[in-house]
PDB file of C-alpha atoms in Angstrom:
ATOM      1  CA  MET C  26     -22.748 -17.877 -62.308  1.00 75.00           C
ATOM      2  CA  THR C  27     -20.263 -18.630 -59.571  1.00 83.00           C
ATOM      3  CA  ALA C  28     -21.575 -18.807 -55.997  1.00 88.00           C
ATOM      4  CA  SER C  29     -20.116 -16.542 -53.415  1.00 86.00           C
ATOM      5  CA  PRO C  30     -17.937 -18.165 -50.815  1.00 83.00           C
ATOM      6  CA  PRO C  31     -19.447 -18.396 -47.303  1.00 85.00           C
ATOM      7  CA  ARG C  32     -19.028 -15.405 -45.076  1.00 84.00           C
ATOM      8  CA  PRO C  33     -16.024 -15.964 -42.788  1.00 76.00           C
ATOM      9  CA  PRO C  34     -16.734 -15.535 -39.070  1.00 82.00           C
ATOM     10  CA  ILE C  35     -15.704 -12.425 -37.124  1.00 80.00           C
ATOM     11  CA  ALA C  36     -14.230 -13.440 -33.790  1.00 86.00           C
ATOM     12  CA  GLN C  37     -13.617 -10.089 -32.054  1.00 88.00           C
ATOM     13  CA  ALA C  38     -14.211  -6.350 -32.451  1.00 91.00           C
ATOM     14  CA  VAL C  39     -11.989  -3.391 -31.550  1.00 94.00           C
ATOM     15  CA  THR C  40     -13.150   0.248 -31.654  1.00 94.00           C
ATOM     16  CA  PHE C  41     -10.302   2.767 -31.808  1.00 93.00           C
ATOM     17  CA  LEU C  42     -10.568   6.303 -30.321  1.00 93.00           C
ATOM     18  CA  TYR C  43      -7.913   8.986 -30.772  1.00 92.00           C
ATOM     19  CA  ALA C  44      -6.821  11.470 -28.113  1.00 92.00           C
ATOM     20  CA  SER C  45      -4.387  14.391 -28.316  1.00 90.00           C
ATOM     21  CA  ASP C  46      -3.455  13.799 -24.663  1.00 93.00           C
ATOM     22  CA  ALA C  47      -3.404  10.004 -24.740  1.00 94.00           C
ATOM     23  CA  GLU C  48      -1.886   9.667 -21.239  1.00 96.00           C
ATOM     24  CA  VAL C  49      -4.883  11.389 -19.637  1.00 97.00           C
ATOM     25  CA  SER C  50      -7.263   9.150 -21.571  1.00 96.00           C
ATOM     26  CA  TRP C  51      -5.300   6.050 -20.708  1.00 98.00           C
ATOM     27  CA  ARG C  52      -5.473   6.915 -16.981  1.00 98.00           C
ATOM     28  CA  PHE C  53      -9.245   7.498 -17.352  1.00 98.00           C
ATOM     29  CA  TYR C  54      -9.882   4.099 -18.924  1.00 98.00           C
ATOM     30  CA  GLU C  55      -7.508   2.285 -16.547  1.00 98.00           C
ATOM     31  CA  GLU C  56      -8.188   4.075 -13.213  1.00 97.00           C
ATOM     32  CA  ILE C  57     -11.745   5.445 -13.577  1.00 97.00           C
ATOM     33  CA  MET C  58     -13.381   2.869 -15.860  1.00 97.00           C
ATOM     34  CA  GLY C  59     -11.213   0.013 -14.584  1.00 97.00           C
ATOM     35  CA  LEU C  60     -10.822  -1.588 -17.992  1.00 97.00           C
ATOM     36  CA  PRO C  61      -8.195  -4.312 -18.185  1.00 97.00           C
ATOM     37  CA  LEU C  62      -5.258  -3.364 -20.400  1.00 97.00           C
ATOM     38  CA  VAL C  63      -4.642  -6.209 -22.825  1.00 96.00           C
ATOM     39  CA  GLN C  64      -1.977  -4.681 -25.024  1.00 95.00           C
ATOM     40  CA  ASP C  65       0.303  -1.615 -24.813  1.00 96.00           C
ATOM     41  CA  GLN C  66       1.560  -0.643 -28.279  1.00 92.00           C
ATOM     42  CA  GLU C  67       3.291   2.517 -26.976  1.00 90.00           C
ATOM     43  CA  SER C  68       1.192   4.969 -29.000  1.00 92.00           C
ATOM     44  CA  CYS C  69      -1.999   2.960 -28.533  1.00 94.00           C
ATOM     45  CA  ARG C  70      -3.372   0.919 -25.655  1.00 96.00           C
ATOM     46  CA  ILE C  71      -6.068  -1.697 -26.095  1.00 96.00           C
ATOM     47  CA  TYR C  72      -8.474  -2.496 -23.299  1.00 97.00           C
ATOM     48  CA  GLU C  73     -10.989  -5.311 -22.847  1.00 96.00           C
ATOM     49  CA  ALA C  74     -14.349  -3.511 -23.067  1.00 95.00           C
ATOM     50  CA  ALA C  75     -16.487  -6.558 -22.238  1.00 92.00           C
ATOM     51  CA  ALA C  76     -15.657  -9.749 -20.353  1.00 88.00           C
ATOM     52  CA  GLY C  77     -14.879 -12.754 -22.530  1.00 88.00           C
ATOM     53  CA  GLY C  78     -12.341 -11.217 -24.915  1.00 87.00           C
ATOM     54  CA  ARG C  79     -14.775 -10.389 -27.692  1.00 90.00           C
ATOM     55  CA  ALA C  80     -15.036  -6.578 -27.530  1.00 94.00           C
ATOM     56  CA  PHE C  81     -12.113  -4.164 -27.126  1.00 96.00           C
ATOM     57  CA  LEU C  82     -11.465  -0.423 -26.984  1.00 96.00           C
ATOM     58  CA  GLY C  83      -8.242   1.006 -28.360  1.00 95.00           C
ATOM     59  CA  VAL C  84      -7.158   4.473 -27.257  1.00 95.00           C
ATOM     60  CA  CYS C  85      -4.394   5.960 -29.422  1.00 93.00           C
ATOM     61  CA  ARG C  86      -2.439   9.189 -29.738  1.00 92.00           C
ATOM     62  CA  ALA C  87      -4.204  11.488 -32.208  1.00 89.00           C
ATOM     63  CA  GLY C  88      -2.330  12.782 -35.216  1.00 83.00           C
ATOM     64  CA  ALA C  89      -4.636  15.813 -35.511  1.00 78.00           C
ATOM     65  CA  PRO C  90      -7.313  17.624 -33.478  1.00 75.00           C
ATOM     66  CA  ARG C  91     -10.882  16.272 -33.352  1.00 73.00           C
ATOM     67  CA  ALA C  92     -13.063  17.455 -36.234  1.00 72.00           C
ATOM     68  CA  SER C  93     -16.160  17.674 -34.037  1.00 74.00           C
ATOM     69  CA  ASP C  94     -17.322  16.874 -30.518  1.00 73.00           C
ATOM     70  CA  ASN C  95     -20.814  16.152 -31.851  1.00 77.00           C
ATOM     71  CA  PRO C  96     -21.266  12.382 -31.908  1.00 76.00           C
ATOM     72  CA  ARG C  97     -24.197  12.603 -34.309  1.00 74.00           C
ATOM     73  CA  VAL C  98     -22.269  14.015 -37.226  1.00 73.00           C
ATOM     74  CA  GLU C  99     -20.587  11.829 -39.834  1.00 66.00           C
ATOM     75  CA  GLY C 100     -17.459  10.459 -38.259  1.00 72.00           C
ATOM     76  CA  GLY C 101     -18.811  10.985 -34.727  1.00 79.00           C
ATOM     77  CA  VAL C 102     -18.642   8.250 -32.128  1.00 87.00           C
ATOM     78  CA  VAL C 103     -20.663   7.088 -29.122  1.00 90.00           C
ATOM     79  CA  PHE C 104     -19.049   4.106 -27.364  1.00 94.00           C
ATOM     80  CA  THR C 105     -21.643   2.182 -25.401  1.00 94.00           C
ATOM     81  CA  PHE C 106     -20.855  -0.228 -22.581  1.00 95.00           C
ATOM     82  CA  VAL C 107     -23.743  -2.646 -22.060  1.00 93.00           C
ATOM     83  CA  ALA C 108     -24.269  -3.567 -18.395  1.00 93.00           C
ATOM     84  CA  ASP C 109     -27.145  -4.886 -16.313  1.00 92.00           C
ATOM     85  CA  ASP C 110     -26.380  -2.594 -13.338  1.00 95.00           C
ATOM     86  CA  VAL C 111     -26.690   0.900 -14.887  1.00 96.00           C
ATOM     87  CA  ASP C 112     -27.442   2.488 -11.507  1.00 97.00           C
ATOM     88  CA  GLY C 113     -24.365   0.831 -10.027  1.00 96.00           C
ATOM     89  CA  TRP C 114     -22.222   2.245 -12.800  1.00 96.00           C
ATOM     90  CA  TYR C 115     -23.757   5.694 -12.292  1.00 96.00           C
ATOM     91  CA  ALA C 116     -22.930   5.646  -8.568  1.00 96.00           C
ATOM     92  CA  TYR C 117     -19.429   4.238  -9.217  1.00 96.00           C
ATOM     93  CA  LEU C 118     -18.542   6.940 -11.784  1.00 96.00           C
ATOM     94  CA  LYS C 119     -19.989   9.762  -9.712  1.00 96.00           C
ATOM     95  CA  ALA C 120     -17.896   8.597  -6.730  1.00 95.00           C
ATOM     96  CA  LYS C 121     -14.833   8.733  -9.004  1.00 95.00           C
ATOM     97  CA  GLY C 122     -15.609  12.353  -9.840  1.00 96.00           C
ATOM     98  CA  VAL C 123     -16.857  11.830 -13.383  1.00 96.00           C
ATOM     99  CA  THR C 124     -19.223  14.595 -14.541  1.00 96.00           C
ATOM    100  CA  ILE C 125     -22.481  13.022 -15.686  1.00 97.00           C
ATOM    101  CA  PRO C 126     -25.048  15.551 -17.070  1.00 96.00           C
ATOM    102  CA  HIS C 127     -28.149  13.456 -16.348  1.00 96.00           C
ATOM    103  CA  ALA C 128     -29.046  10.555 -14.065  1.00 98.00           C
ATOM    104  CA  PRO C 129     -29.941   7.216 -15.755  1.00 98.00           C
ATOM    105  CA  GLN C 130     -33.242   7.314 -17.551  1.00 97.00           C
ATOM    106  CA  LEU C 131     -35.426   5.056 -19.665  1.00 96.00           C
ATOM    107  CA  SER C 132     -35.671   5.739 -23.349  1.00 93.00           C
ATOM    108  CA  GLU C 133     -39.105   4.372 -24.182  1.00 92.00           C
ATOM    109  CA  HIS C 134     -38.440   4.760 -27.888  1.00 90.00           C
ATOM    110  CA  PHE C 135     -35.348   2.530 -27.887  1.00 91.00           C
ATOM    111  CA  ARG C 136     -36.350   0.585 -24.727  1.00 93.00           C
ATOM    112  CA  VAL C 137     -32.995   1.087 -23.030  1.00 94.00           C
ATOM    113  CA  TYR C 138     -32.102   2.347 -19.557  1.00 96.00           C
ATOM    114  CA  HIS C 139     -28.971   4.502 -19.864  1.00 96.00           C
ATOM    115  CA  PHE C 140     -26.896   7.589 -19.219  1.00 96.00           C
ATOM    116  CA  PHE C 141     -24.185   9.489 -21.112  1.00 95.00           C
ATOM    117  CA  PHE C 142     -20.891  11.023 -20.036  1.00 96.00           C
ATOM    118  CA  GLY C 143     -17.636  12.106 -21.666  1.00 95.00           C
ATOM    119  CA  ASP C 144     -14.070  10.911 -21.630  1.00 95.00           C
ATOM    120  CA  PRO C 145     -11.071  13.283 -21.380  1.00 94.00           C
ATOM    121  CA  ALA C 146     -10.697  13.427 -25.170  1.00 92.00           C
ATOM    122  CA  GLY C 147     -14.299  14.565 -25.650  1.00 90.00           C
ATOM    123  CA  TYR C 148     -15.836  11.282 -26.760  1.00 91.00           C
ATOM    124  CA  THR C 149     -19.347  10.499 -25.690  1.00 93.00           C
ATOM    125  CA  LEU C 150     -19.618   7.308 -23.640  1.00 95.00           C
ATOM    126  CA  GLU C 151     -22.819   5.523 -22.578  1.00 96.00           C
ATOM    127  CA  ILE C 152     -23.687   2.912 -20.021  1.00 95.00           C
ATOM    128  CA  GLN C 153     -26.813   1.116 -21.173  1.00 95.00           C
ATOM    129  CA  ARG C 154     -29.081  -1.836 -20.400  1.00 94.00           C
ATOM    130  CA  PHE C 155     -31.419  -3.156 -23.055  1.00 92.00           C
ATOM    131  CA  ASP C 156     -34.942  -3.499 -21.649  1.00 92.00           C
ATOM    132  CA  ARG C 157     -36.275  -5.496 -24.592  1.00 89.00           C
ATOM    133  CA  PRO C 158     -36.574  -9.222 -25.082  1.00 88.00           C
ATOM    134  CA  ASP C 159     -35.144  -9.183 -28.612  1.00 88.00           C
ATOM    135  CA  TRP C 160     -31.605  -8.071 -27.528  1.00 85.00           C
ATOM    136  CA  VAL C 161     -28.951 -10.776 -27.947  1.00 84.00           C
ATOM    137  CA  LYS C 162     -27.412 -11.633 -24.550  1.00 79.00           C
ATOM    138  CA  PRO C 163     -23.704 -12.505 -24.292  1.00 75.00           C
ATOM    139  CA  GLY C 164     -22.969 -16.036 -25.326  1.00 68.00           C
ATOM    140  CA  GLY C 165     -26.248 -16.483 -27.174  1.00 55.00           C
TER     141      GLY C 165
END
């Protein structure tokens, strides 16, 4: 029996979202969320989603309409930004005119403090802080 080779490391991660009106979504991520643009591929822009160049968000022109706005169905997406200052993000986004259905709250089940909101293409976004000692902190 031949041994499997060792698992190669994964250095970075990119999540791609697709929008029928990509320009509106690009403005949202650049002007409202303030994400640094790291690459413009014309039909897709890639943003640094977390400091340190390890997590990225790509927003691309969609080739077809969204199948569902429900993030909990197969193929659905919730993109979560992890931040210590959840209340600061809530105030920042409200001041920018972002509609946020509920103020930040603690989920005792998952032990996270968070809130949800939507982007212009209908994706569900979340700002969250893990309130549990077993969460892996950046760099460790």
